Tab-separated table of C-alpha atoms in Angstrom:
chain	number	residue	atom	x	y	z
A	1	MET	CA	132.745	1.165	80.911
A	2	ALA	CA	131.038	4.242	79.442
A	3	LEU	CA	128.366	4.178	76.791
A	4	ASN	CA	129.932	3.821	73.333
A	5	ILE	CA	128.328	6.805	71.580
A	6	PRO	CA	129.761	6.171	68.060
A	7	GLY	CA	128.603	2.567	68.285
A	8	VAL	CA	125.121	3.576	69.371
A	9	VAL	CA	124.887	6.032	66.465
A	10	ALA	CA	126.000	3.311	64.047
A	11	MET	CA	123.359	0.935	65.424
A	12	VAL	CA	120.630	3.557	65.092
A	13	LEU	CA	121.590	4.170	61.469
A	14	PHE	CA	121.574	0.436	60.801
A	15	TYR	CA	118.125	0.022	62.327
A	16	LEU	CA	116.785	2.935	60.288
A	17	LEU	CA	118.188	1.363	57.105
A	18	ILE	CA	116.574	-1.994	57.838
A	19	LEU	CA	113.266	-0.464	58.898
A	20	GLY	CA	113.184	1.736	55.791
A	21	THR	CA	113.881	-1.233	53.532
A	22	GLY	CA	111.190	-3.240	55.282
A	23	LEU	CA	108.608	-0.486	54.890
A	24	TRP	CA	109.492	-0.069	51.204
A	25	ALA	CA	109.033	-3.809	50.688
A	26	ALA	CA	105.705	-3.621	52.557
A	27	ARG	CA	104.464	-1.098	49.972
A	28	LYS	CA	105.556	-3.451	47.219
A	29	SER	CA	103.680	-6.271	48.938
A	30	ARG	CA	100.470	-4.229	49.088
A	31	LYS	CA	100.720	-3.393	45.375
A	32	VAL	CA	101.184	-7.050	44.473
A	33	GLU	CA	98.323	-7.970	46.787
A	34	ARG	CA	95.954	-5.577	45.022
A	35	LYS	CA	96.900	-6.953	41.597
A	36	SER	CA	96.755	-10.586	42.645
A	37	HIS	CA	93.712	-12.586	41.581
A	38	GLY	CA	94.531	-15.570	43.785
A	39	ASP	CA	94.762	-16.161	47.503
A	40	ARG	CA	96.041	-12.985	49.133
A	41	THR	CA	97.391	-14.972	52.037
A	42	GLU	CA	99.984	-16.403	49.642
A	43	VAL	CA	101.142	-12.878	48.828
A	44	VAL	CA	101.887	-12.211	52.501
A	45	LEU	CA	103.315	-15.603	53.434
A	46	LEU	CA	104.986	-16.610	50.151
A	47	GLY	CA	105.545	-13.371	48.247
A	48	ASP	CA	102.971	-14.463	45.618
A	49	ARG	CA	105.405	-17.330	44.780
A	50	ASN	CA	107.471	-14.852	42.798
A	51	ILE	CA	110.823	-14.715	44.616
A	52	GLY	CA	113.603	-14.805	42.022
A	53	PHE	CA	116.904	-16.664	42.095
A	54	LEU	CA	119.130	-13.848	43.397
A	55	VAL	CA	116.803	-12.631	46.144
A	56	GLY	CA	116.100	-16.263	46.980
A	57	ILE	CA	119.794	-16.941	47.631
A	58	PHE	CA	120.029	-13.937	49.941
A	59	THR	CA	116.930	-14.788	51.966
A	60	MET	CA	117.723	-18.516	52.185
A	61	THR	CA	121.281	-17.938	53.401
A	62	ALA	CA	120.432	-14.995	55.669
A	63	THR	CA	117.800	-17.074	57.440
A	64	TRP	CA	120.435	-19.529	58.687
A	65	VAL	CA	123.285	-17.075	59.292
A	66	GLY	CA	121.867	-15.631	62.483
A	67	GLY	CA	123.064	-14.761	65.950
A	68	GLY	CA	123.110	-18.432	66.924
A	69	PHE	CA	125.180	-19.338	63.874
A	70	ILE	CA	127.816	-16.611	64.375
A	71	LEU	CA	128.104	-16.597	68.170
A	72	GLY	CA	127.480	-20.339	68.475
A	73	LEU	CA	130.308	-21.193	66.068
A	74	ALA	CA	132.768	-18.903	67.842
A	75	GLU	CA	131.687	-20.256	71.237
A	76	ALA	CA	132.087	-23.893	70.166
A	77	VAL	CA	135.549	-23.383	68.658
A	78	TYR	CA	136.775	-21.429	71.690
A	79	THR	CA	135.393	-23.802	74.340
A	80	PRO	CA	138.221	-26.225	75.272
A	81	LYS	CA	135.886	-29.211	75.685
A	82	LEU	CA	134.528	-28.774	72.152
A	83	GLY	CA	136.702	-27.136	69.502
A	84	LEU	CA	136.433	-27.153	65.721
A	85	MET	CA	135.628	-30.866	65.623
A	86	TRP	CA	132.306	-30.062	67.277
A	87	ALA	CA	131.661	-26.861	65.310
A	88	LEU	CA	130.910	-28.117	61.816
A	89	MET	CA	127.660	-26.173	61.426
A	90	PRO	CA	128.579	-24.604	58.049
A	91	ILE	CA	129.210	-28.052	56.564
A	92	GLN	CA	126.077	-29.462	58.148
A	93	TYR	CA	123.900	-26.655	56.835
A	94	SER	CA	125.476	-26.914	53.380
A	95	LEU	CA	124.641	-30.608	53.371
A	96	SER	CA	121.114	-29.770	54.499
A	97	PHE	CA	120.610	-27.337	51.615
A	98	ILE	CA	121.922	-29.829	49.074
A	99	ILE	CA	119.625	-32.592	50.364
A	100	GLY	CA	116.729	-30.145	50.410
A	101	GLY	CA	117.401	-29.134	46.827
A	102	LEU	CA	117.702	-32.717	45.628
A	103	PHE	CA	114.711	-34.268	47.365
A	104	PHE	CA	112.363	-31.706	48.922
A	105	ALA	CA	112.299	-28.443	46.954
A	106	LYS	CA	110.829	-29.656	43.672
A	107	PRO	CA	108.048	-32.006	44.891
A	108	MET	CA	106.790	-29.513	47.471
A	109	ARG	CA	106.966	-26.544	45.089
A	110	ASP	CA	105.224	-28.554	42.336
A	111	LYS	CA	102.287	-29.241	44.641
A	112	LYS	CA	102.115	-25.561	45.668
A	113	TYR	CA	101.892	-26.141	49.393
A	114	ILE	CA	101.638	-23.038	51.582
A	115	THR	CA	103.508	-24.575	54.530
A	116	MET	CA	105.388	-27.807	55.120
A	117	MET	CA	102.486	-28.987	57.297
A	118	ASP	CA	100.087	-29.079	54.328
A	119	PRO	CA	101.037	-32.612	53.200
A	120	PHE	CA	100.281	-33.855	56.734
A	121	GLN	CA	96.814	-32.324	56.688
A	122	ILE	CA	96.091	-33.628	53.219
A	123	LYS	CA	97.146	-37.173	54.050
A	124	TYR	CA	96.156	-37.624	57.685
A	125	GLY	CA	93.496	-35.027	58.341
A	126	LYS	CA	93.534	-31.806	60.286
A	127	ILE	CA	93.307	-33.003	63.877
A	128	LEU	CA	96.072	-35.589	63.733
A	129	SER	CA	98.477	-33.295	61.889
A	130	ALA	CA	97.728	-30.431	64.290
A	131	VAL	CA	99.706	-32.295	66.957
A	132	LEU	CA	102.916	-31.813	64.929
A	133	VAL	CA	102.282	-28.093	64.603
A	134	LEU	CA	103.207	-27.611	68.268
A	135	PRO	CA	106.867	-28.752	68.015
A	136	CYS	CA	107.124	-26.840	64.749
A	137	LEU	CA	106.089	-23.633	66.521
A	138	LEU	CA	108.348	-24.396	69.487
A	139	GLY	CA	111.361	-24.804	67.208
A	140	ASP	CA	110.742	-21.384	65.684
A	141	LEU	CA	110.371	-19.820	69.139
A	142	MET	CA	113.756	-21.271	70.132
A	143	TRP	CA	115.252	-19.763	66.997
A	144	VAL	CA	113.837	-16.295	67.714
A	145	SER	CA	115.211	-16.454	71.253
A	146	CYS	CA	118.612	-17.721	70.118
A	147	THR	CA	119.143	-14.944	67.590
A	148	LEU	CA	118.027	-12.155	69.919
A	149	LEU	CA	120.222	-13.513	72.703
A	150	GLY	CA	123.220	-13.293	70.371
A	151	LEU	CA	122.552	-9.667	69.578
A	152	GLY	CA	121.852	-8.709	73.181
A	153	ALA	CA	125.124	-10.244	74.334
A	154	THR	CA	127.151	-8.481	71.634
A	155	VAL	CA	125.625	-5.041	72.121
A	156	THR	CA	125.906	-5.271	75.908
A	157	VAL	CA	129.605	-6.155	75.812
A	158	ILE	CA	130.750	-3.671	73.171
A	159	LEU	CA	128.362	-0.714	73.509
A	160	ASP	CA	127.554	-1.062	77.213
A	161	VAL	CA	123.859	-0.798	76.357
A	162	PRO	CA	121.621	-2.720	78.797
A	163	TYR	CA	120.796	-6.192	77.479
A	164	VAL	CA	117.044	-5.756	77.882
A	165	TYR	CA	116.969	-2.580	75.754
A	166	SER	CA	118.957	-4.004	72.849
A	167	VAL	CA	116.857	-7.180	72.712
A	168	TRP	CA	113.457	-5.495	72.890
A	169	ILE	CA	114.344	-2.748	70.405
A	170	SER	CA	115.662	-5.273	67.878
A	171	ALA	CA	112.606	-7.488	68.338
A	172	ALA	CA	110.251	-4.522	67.918
A	173	ILE	CA	111.817	-3.456	64.619
A	174	ALA	CA	111.719	-7.013	63.233
A	175	ILE	CA	108.094	-7.374	64.319
A	176	ILE	CA	107.053	-4.088	62.711
A	177	TYR	CA	108.343	-4.691	59.197
A	178	THR	CA	107.410	-8.398	59.256
A	179	LEU	CA	103.776	-7.790	60.145
A	180	LEU	CA	103.492	-4.957	57.610
A	181	GLY	CA	105.121	-6.594	54.602
A	182	GLY	CA	105.252	-10.344	55.165
A	183	LEU	CA	107.717	-12.310	53.067
A	184	TYR	CA	108.461	-9.390	50.751
A	185	SER	CA	109.757	-7.329	53.676
A	186	VAL	CA	111.670	-10.285	55.075
A	187	ALA	CA	113.271	-11.185	51.727
A	188	TYR	CA	114.337	-7.683	50.709
A	189	THR	CA	115.712	-6.784	54.142
A	190	ASP	CA	117.622	-10.083	53.993
A	191	VAL	CA	119.477	-8.748	50.952
A	192	ILE	CA	120.731	-5.763	52.969
A	193	GLN	CA	121.383	-7.810	56.094
A	194	LEU	CA	123.342	-10.608	54.439
A	195	SER	CA	125.468	-8.118	52.498
A	196	LEU	CA	126.344	-6.270	55.721
A	197	THR	CA	127.026	-9.533	57.538
A	198	PHE	CA	129.372	-10.790	54.816
A	199	LEU	CA	131.347	-7.566	54.483
A	200	SER	CA	131.530	-6.817	58.214
A	201	LEU	CA	132.657	-10.279	59.274
A	202	TRP	CA	135.399	-10.534	56.694
A	203	LEU	CA	136.558	-6.983	57.446
A	204	CYS	CA	137.125	-7.943	61.090
A	205	VAL	CA	139.151	-11.084	60.317
A	206	PRO	CA	142.509	-9.452	59.327
A	207	PHE	CA	142.543	-7.271	62.455
A	208	LEU	CA	141.922	-10.302	64.653
A	209	LEU	CA	144.537	-12.479	62.996
A	210	LEU	CA	147.227	-9.762	63.086
A	211	ASN	CA	146.624	-8.449	66.597
A	212	PRO	CA	149.836	-8.580	68.735
A	213	LEU	CA	148.181	-10.167	71.777
A	214	SER	CA	147.432	-13.510	70.114
A	215	THR	CA	149.660	-16.380	69.065
A	216	ASN	CA	149.544	-17.687	65.509
A	217	ILE	CA	146.456	-19.900	65.311
A	218	ALA	CA	148.414	-22.479	63.286
A	219	GLN	CA	150.630	-23.066	66.323
A	220	THR	CA	147.765	-23.399	68.785
A	221	ALA	CA	145.630	-25.617	66.545
A	222	PHE	CA	147.239	-28.829	67.826
A	223	ASN	CA	149.366	-27.611	70.756
A	224	HIS	CA	148.300	-26.757	74.287
A	225	THR	CA	149.334	-23.109	74.649
A	226	PHE	CA	146.924	-21.026	76.713
A	227	GLN	CA	144.253	-23.713	76.692
A	228	ALA	CA	143.468	-26.966	74.886
A	229	PRO	CA	144.031	-26.952	71.079
A	230	TRP	CA	141.180	-25.151	69.337
A	231	VAL	CA	140.806	-27.897	66.712
A	232	GLY	CA	139.515	-30.138	69.465
A	233	THR	CA	139.554	-33.895	69.736
A	234	LEU	CA	137.155	-36.701	68.879
A	235	GLU	CA	137.532	-39.703	71.126
A	236	MET	CA	136.046	-43.074	70.242
A	237	ASP	CA	133.602	-43.044	73.144
A	238	LYS	CA	132.212	-39.744	71.802
A	239	MET	CA	131.968	-40.860	68.182
A	240	TRP	CA	128.267	-41.719	68.279
A	241	ASN	CA	127.479	-38.408	69.988
A	242	TRP	CA	129.376	-36.606	67.238
A	243	ILE	CA	127.491	-38.489	64.499
A	244	ASP	CA	124.189	-37.764	66.233
A	245	ASP	CA	125.001	-34.042	66.474
A	246	PHE	CA	126.095	-33.985	62.843
A	247	LEU	CA	122.832	-35.559	61.670
A	248	MET	CA	120.783	-33.417	64.037
A	249	LEU	CA	122.012	-30.147	62.532
A	250	GLY	CA	122.379	-31.506	58.997
A	251	LEU	CA	118.908	-33.037	58.751
A	252	GLY	CA	117.083	-31.131	61.472
A	253	SER	CA	117.279	-27.965	59.359
A	254	LEU	CA	114.924	-29.608	56.872
A	255	GLY	CA	112.301	-29.734	59.610
A	256	TYR	CA	112.127	-25.945	59.834
A	257	GLN	CA	109.280	-24.165	58.088
A	258	SER	CA	111.744	-21.337	57.317
A	259	PHE	CA	113.600	-23.553	54.840
A	260	HIS	CA	110.474	-24.712	53.027
A	261	GLN	CA	109.023	-21.208	53.016
A	262	ARG	CA	111.956	-20.151	50.819
A	263	THR	CA	111.518	-23.019	48.361
A	264	LEU	CA	107.727	-22.655	48.250
A	265	SER	CA	108.014	-18.926	47.539
A	266	ALA	CA	110.417	-19.444	44.610
A	267	SER	CA	109.206	-18.426	41.160
A	268	SER	CA	109.585	-22.025	39.876
A	269	PRO	CA	110.620	-25.487	41.118
A	270	GLN	CA	113.931	-25.162	39.262
A	271	THR	CA	114.607	-21.804	40.916
A	272	ALA	CA	113.899	-23.384	44.296
A	273	GLN	CA	116.479	-26.112	43.657
A	274	LEU	CA	119.152	-23.765	42.337
A	275	THR	CA	118.614	-21.477	45.325
A	276	CYS	CA	119.386	-24.369	47.668
A	277	TYR	CA	122.597	-25.318	45.842
A	278	ALA	CA	123.921	-21.746	45.692
A	279	SER	CA	123.074	-21.103	49.353
A	280	ALA	CA	124.991	-24.244	50.333
A	281	ILE	CA	128.186	-22.669	48.982
A	282	ILE	CA	127.656	-19.223	50.484
A	283	ILE	CA	126.807	-20.435	53.989
A	284	ALA	CA	130.049	-22.442	54.079
A	285	ILE	CA	132.013	-19.289	53.234
A	286	LEU	CA	130.186	-17.279	55.900
A	287	GLY	CA	131.054	-19.890	58.506
A	288	ILE	CA	134.790	-19.203	58.236
A	289	PRO	CA	134.991	-15.808	60.076
A	290	PRO	CA	133.284	-16.977	63.310
A	291	ILE	CA	135.518	-20.049	63.346
A	292	LEU	CA	138.574	-17.809	63.062
A	293	VAL	CA	137.270	-15.599	65.879
A	294	GLY	CA	137.012	-18.627	68.153
A	295	ALA	CA	140.494	-19.803	67.107
A	296	VAL	CA	142.067	-16.387	67.795
A	297	ALA	CA	140.329	-16.177	71.172
A	298	ALA	CA	141.698	-19.606	72.090
A	299	SER	CA	145.185	-18.409	71.059
A	300	THR	CA	145.130	-15.287	73.243
A	301	ASP	CA	146.728	-14.667	76.601
A	302	TRP	CA	143.806	-12.789	78.136
A	303	ASN	CA	145.958	-11.588	81.030
A	304	HIS	CA	147.632	-9.161	78.591
A	305	THR	CA	144.321	-7.660	77.469
A	306	LEU	CA	142.105	-5.117	79.182
A	307	TYR	CA	139.815	-8.022	80.011
A	308	GLY	CA	142.468	-9.515	82.288
A	309	SER	CA	142.520	-12.827	84.109
A	310	PRO	CA	140.904	-15.267	84.491
A	311	SER	CA	139.959	-16.057	80.886
A	312	PRO	CA	136.383	-15.824	79.556
A	313	TYR	CA	136.033	-19.617	79.753
A	314	GLU	CA	137.092	-19.668	83.405
A	315	ARG	CA	134.608	-16.901	84.150
A	316	GLY	CA	131.819	-18.787	82.395
A	317	GLU	CA	131.554	-16.113	79.692
A	318	ASN	CA	132.526	-18.251	76.696
A	319	THR	CA	129.122	-17.579	75.148
A	320	PHE	CA	130.237	-13.921	74.787
A	321	ILE	CA	133.569	-14.778	73.202
A	322	LEU	CA	132.879	-13.130	69.840
A	323	PRO	CA	132.010	-9.673	71.236
A	324	LEU	CA	134.797	-10.005	73.823
A	325	ALA	CA	137.339	-10.781	71.103
A	326	LEU	CA	136.143	-7.858	68.993
A	327	GLN	CA	136.253	-5.516	71.970
A	328	ASN	CA	139.707	-6.500	73.255
A	329	LEU	CA	141.606	-7.582	70.139
A	330	THR	CA	140.523	-5.052	67.481
A	331	PRO	CA	140.321	-1.235	67.224
A	332	SER	CA	137.080	0.251	68.511
A	333	TYR	CA	135.807	1.164	65.050
A	334	ILE	CA	136.301	-2.441	63.910
A	335	SER	CA	134.388	-3.763	66.909
A	336	ILE	CA	131.500	-1.460	65.977
A	337	ILE	CA	131.537	-2.920	62.464
A	338	GLY	CA	131.459	-6.361	64.051
A	339	ILE	CA	128.311	-5.374	65.925
A	340	GLY	CA	126.761	-4.485	62.582
A	341	ALA	CA	127.509	-7.999	61.338
A	342	VAL	CA	125.848	-9.614	64.341
A	343	ALA	CA	122.883	-7.224	64.273
A	344	ALA	CA	122.290	-7.840	60.578
A	345	ALA	CA	122.510	-11.599	61.044
A	346	VAL	CA	120.159	-11.525	64.014
A	347	MET	CA	117.505	-9.441	62.277
A	348	SER	CA	117.579	-11.661	59.189
A	349	SER	CA	116.951	-14.806	61.231
A	350	THR	CA	114.488	-13.274	63.657
A	351	ASP	CA	112.107	-12.007	60.998
A	352	SER	CA	112.271	-15.358	59.172
A	353	SER	CA	111.380	-17.269	62.335
A	354	LEU	CA	108.544	-14.868	63.098
A	355	LEU	CA	107.046	-15.366	59.649
A	356	SER	CA	107.639	-19.114	59.761
A	357	ALA	CA	105.706	-19.656	62.994
A	358	THR	CA	103.019	-17.251	61.807
A	359	SER	CA	102.571	-19.151	58.539
A	360	VAL	CA	102.044	-22.486	60.257
A	361	PHE	CA	99.615	-21.143	62.845
A	362	SER	CA	97.553	-18.938	60.529
A	363	SER	CA	97.331	-21.428	57.670
A	364	ASN	CA	97.266	-24.838	59.331
A	365	ILE	CA	95.542	-24.030	62.611
A	366	TYR	CA	93.390	-20.939	62.209
A	367	LYS	CA	92.381	-21.203	58.544
A	368	ASN	CA	92.123	-24.986	58.222
A	369	ILE	CA	90.742	-25.900	61.650
A	370	LEU	CA	89.382	-22.971	63.667
A	371	ARG	CA	87.891	-20.696	60.974
A	372	GLN	CA	87.645	-22.387	57.601
A	373	GLN	CA	85.496	-19.542	56.233
A	374	ALA	CA	87.868	-16.779	57.313
A	375	SER	CA	88.091	-13.922	54.804
A	376	ASP	CA	91.305	-12.479	53.381
A	377	TYR	CA	90.859	-9.394	55.565
A	378	GLU	CA	90.437	-11.526	58.678
A	379	MET	CA	93.490	-13.622	57.786
A	380	LYS	CA	95.566	-10.489	57.325
A	381	TRP	CA	94.864	-9.463	60.923
A	382	VAL	CA	95.386	-12.995	62.226
A	383	ILE	CA	98.827	-12.966	60.608
A	384	ARG	CA	99.684	-9.602	62.138
A	385	VAL	CA	98.553	-10.558	65.634
A	386	THR	CA	100.420	-13.858	65.417
A	387	VAL	CA	103.651	-12.099	64.420
A	388	VAL	CA	103.383	-9.911	67.520
A	389	VAL	CA	102.576	-12.818	69.858
A	390	VAL	CA	105.400	-15.013	68.523
A	391	GLY	CA	107.800	-12.074	68.770
A	392	LEU	CA	106.851	-11.381	72.389
A	393	LEU	CA	107.127	-15.042	73.408
A	394	GLY	CA	110.456	-15.564	71.643
A	395	THR	CA	111.904	-12.394	73.136
A	396	THR	CA	110.804	-13.424	76.622
A	397	ILE	CA	112.500	-16.839	76.300
A	398	SER	CA	115.794	-15.130	75.433
A	399	PHE	CA	116.009	-13.914	79.044
A	400	LEU	CA	115.931	-17.467	80.456
A	401	THR	CA	119.484	-18.514	79.447
A	402	ASN	CA	122.772	-16.906	78.447
A	403	SER	CA	123.938	-19.502	75.898
A	404	THR	CA	123.070	-19.129	72.231
A	405	LEU	CA	124.498	-22.603	71.602
A	406	VAL	CA	122.006	-24.236	73.983
A	407	LEU	CA	118.967	-22.632	72.348
A	408	TRP	CA	120.353	-23.313	68.891
A	409	LEU	CA	120.873	-27.030	69.572
A	410	LEU	CA	117.543	-27.343	71.394
A	411	GLY	CA	115.612	-25.954	68.424
A	412	ALA	CA	117.493	-28.205	66.008
A	413	ASP	CA	116.875	-31.252	68.196
A	414	ILE	CA	113.140	-30.577	68.313
A	415	ASN	CA	112.899	-30.463	64.536
A	416	TYR	CA	115.287	-33.380	63.996
A	417	SER	CA	113.434	-35.669	66.407
A	418	LEU	CA	109.801	-34.673	65.939
A	419	ILE	CA	109.401	-33.086	62.510
A	420	PHE	CA	111.975	-34.355	60.013
A	421	PRO	CA	111.207	-38.117	60.256
A	422	HIS	CA	107.489	-37.497	59.831
A	423	LEU	CA	108.058	-35.139	56.911
A	424	VAL	CA	110.161	-37.750	55.096
A	425	SER	CA	107.528	-40.394	55.770
A	426	VAL	CA	104.569	-38.325	54.650
A	427	LEU	CA	106.296	-37.245	51.426
A	428	PHE	CA	108.026	-40.436	50.336
A	429	PHE	CA	106.542	-43.413	52.199
A	430	GLU	CA	103.224	-44.962	53.066
A	431	MET	CA	103.426	-44.744	56.833
A	432	PRO	CA	102.332	-47.771	58.866
A	433	SER	CA	100.136	-45.528	61.020
A	434	HIS	CA	98.223	-44.582	57.904
A	435	ARG	CA	97.341	-48.201	57.165
A	436	ILE	CA	96.490	-48.834	60.808
A	437	LEU	CA	94.228	-45.800	60.806
A	438	LYS	CA	92.305	-47.139	57.819
A	439	VAL	CA	91.746	-50.461	59.583
A	440	ILE	CA	90.516	-48.713	62.726
A	441	LEU	CA	88.166	-46.511	60.756
A	442	SER	CA	86.774	-49.417	58.783
A	443	LEU	CA	85.783	-51.053	62.083
A	444	THR	CA	84.614	-48.056	64.113
A	445	ARG	CA	83.574	-45.484	61.507
A	446	THR	CA	80.380	-43.694	62.483
A	447	ASP	CA	80.058	-42.235	59.006
A	448	LYS	CA	78.995	-45.417	57.152
A	449	GLU	CA	78.330	-43.563	53.935
A	450	LEU	CA	81.875	-42.435	53.206
A	451	PRO	CA	85.014	-44.600	53.208
A	452	TYR	CA	88.263	-43.196	54.579
A	453	SER	CA	89.732	-42.200	51.216
A	454	GLN	CA	86.645	-40.193	50.300
A	455	CYS	CA	86.668	-38.462	53.696
A	456	CYS	CA	90.177	-37.234	52.915
A	457	LYS	CA	89.228	-36.093	49.418
A	458	LEU	CA	86.221	-34.199	50.754
A	459	ASN	CA	88.389	-32.638	53.473
A	460	ARG	CA	86.329	-34.227	56.227
A	461	ASN	CA	87.825	-35.226	59.543
A	462	PRO	CA	88.409	-39.021	59.589
A	463	TRP	CA	88.846	-38.856	63.376
A	464	SER	CA	85.262	-37.730	63.912
A	465	PHE	CA	84.402	-40.996	65.682
A	466	LEU	CA	86.735	-39.932	68.514
A	467	LEU	CA	85.191	-36.489	68.922
């Protein structure tokens, strides 16, 4: 296959548009930073807590509609062993946003936390809470890798551009405008990216549904035609696995710093809540096109396409099913538009994950533990260096697997198992470990002058007797 020149030109134009928007937002960020009388770190990480309702909806939704979301949904629906019954991510994320709006957005925004790890440090001290920072950072790294893998697979299949080039170029552009403009650049580029994703995906759907090489998806939904029905089945012995997966994606999303960064940056607690509710509706709508792509691919006799036999699933290429369907079942100009949808989705999630991991490290590790007296200028450079390091690590991980679904589920599982339960406990319950800690300290405290509660109020480390 020869290099797709029109597609490459379209991608270059897209990247220039995103980079230009990011640089414009970076200028806006610097102006706000100069006028701000408060903590300048908040301007970079939280947009000076001045993100309005409309921009908030775009950046909240765009963060979740990434390469993993689009390619992972299509892959799950197409894979015979899974099907639609195991691809309910849009519903799970909608549920996550609604729960977040009802229970998490307002209390965290009212207390003006910078990251979701702040309540841990306030309640349990810096050293103990630092342990939970590690899985938080790992989850964001998985997300960066997942989104870049989705883009690399799509560009490689349709444009015949080497995988390594497409991944590194996309990562470099996201890194550049994120480190220059912080949340302002991320939020305003999300507006462009989500708009392109929405329009491009829905533009591809009619061409896929009406292509002559596929059977009507209504007929193949429950009948074995070219493969197992794309709706899938849910057997009783798999019921608990299905419930676990549903809760993992539905609740695990609330363990991502990216979600709380959007609510904490909102202009008011009410805006944060409304943003969650509106995003819950939009993300469900955006989940429909990838599902239809997977359904059409499962309803296609691939022997009659240029791809030929055996099918993508038999070749082990089901992770590439979305770009393969666009390439073989739609006109070339439509497949190029489809690339734009994936590229826009990937960039919007990648920059959010970069900023998320950077926020947690710079604020909760560097500022609160390593260098408590760090100046605003020093913190600005720490943030920039961290963005680059996280970007390089996440990009490197994307070369270790070829399945976006695996990385997507791994990141969700990390946050569901290690972050979400602790976050619920620290916000809404008096954890047993907290009471145990007070008993231990009352018996072994080396600082006899200050009780545990006063140590916390004075921001002193209650674990000092172990150090």
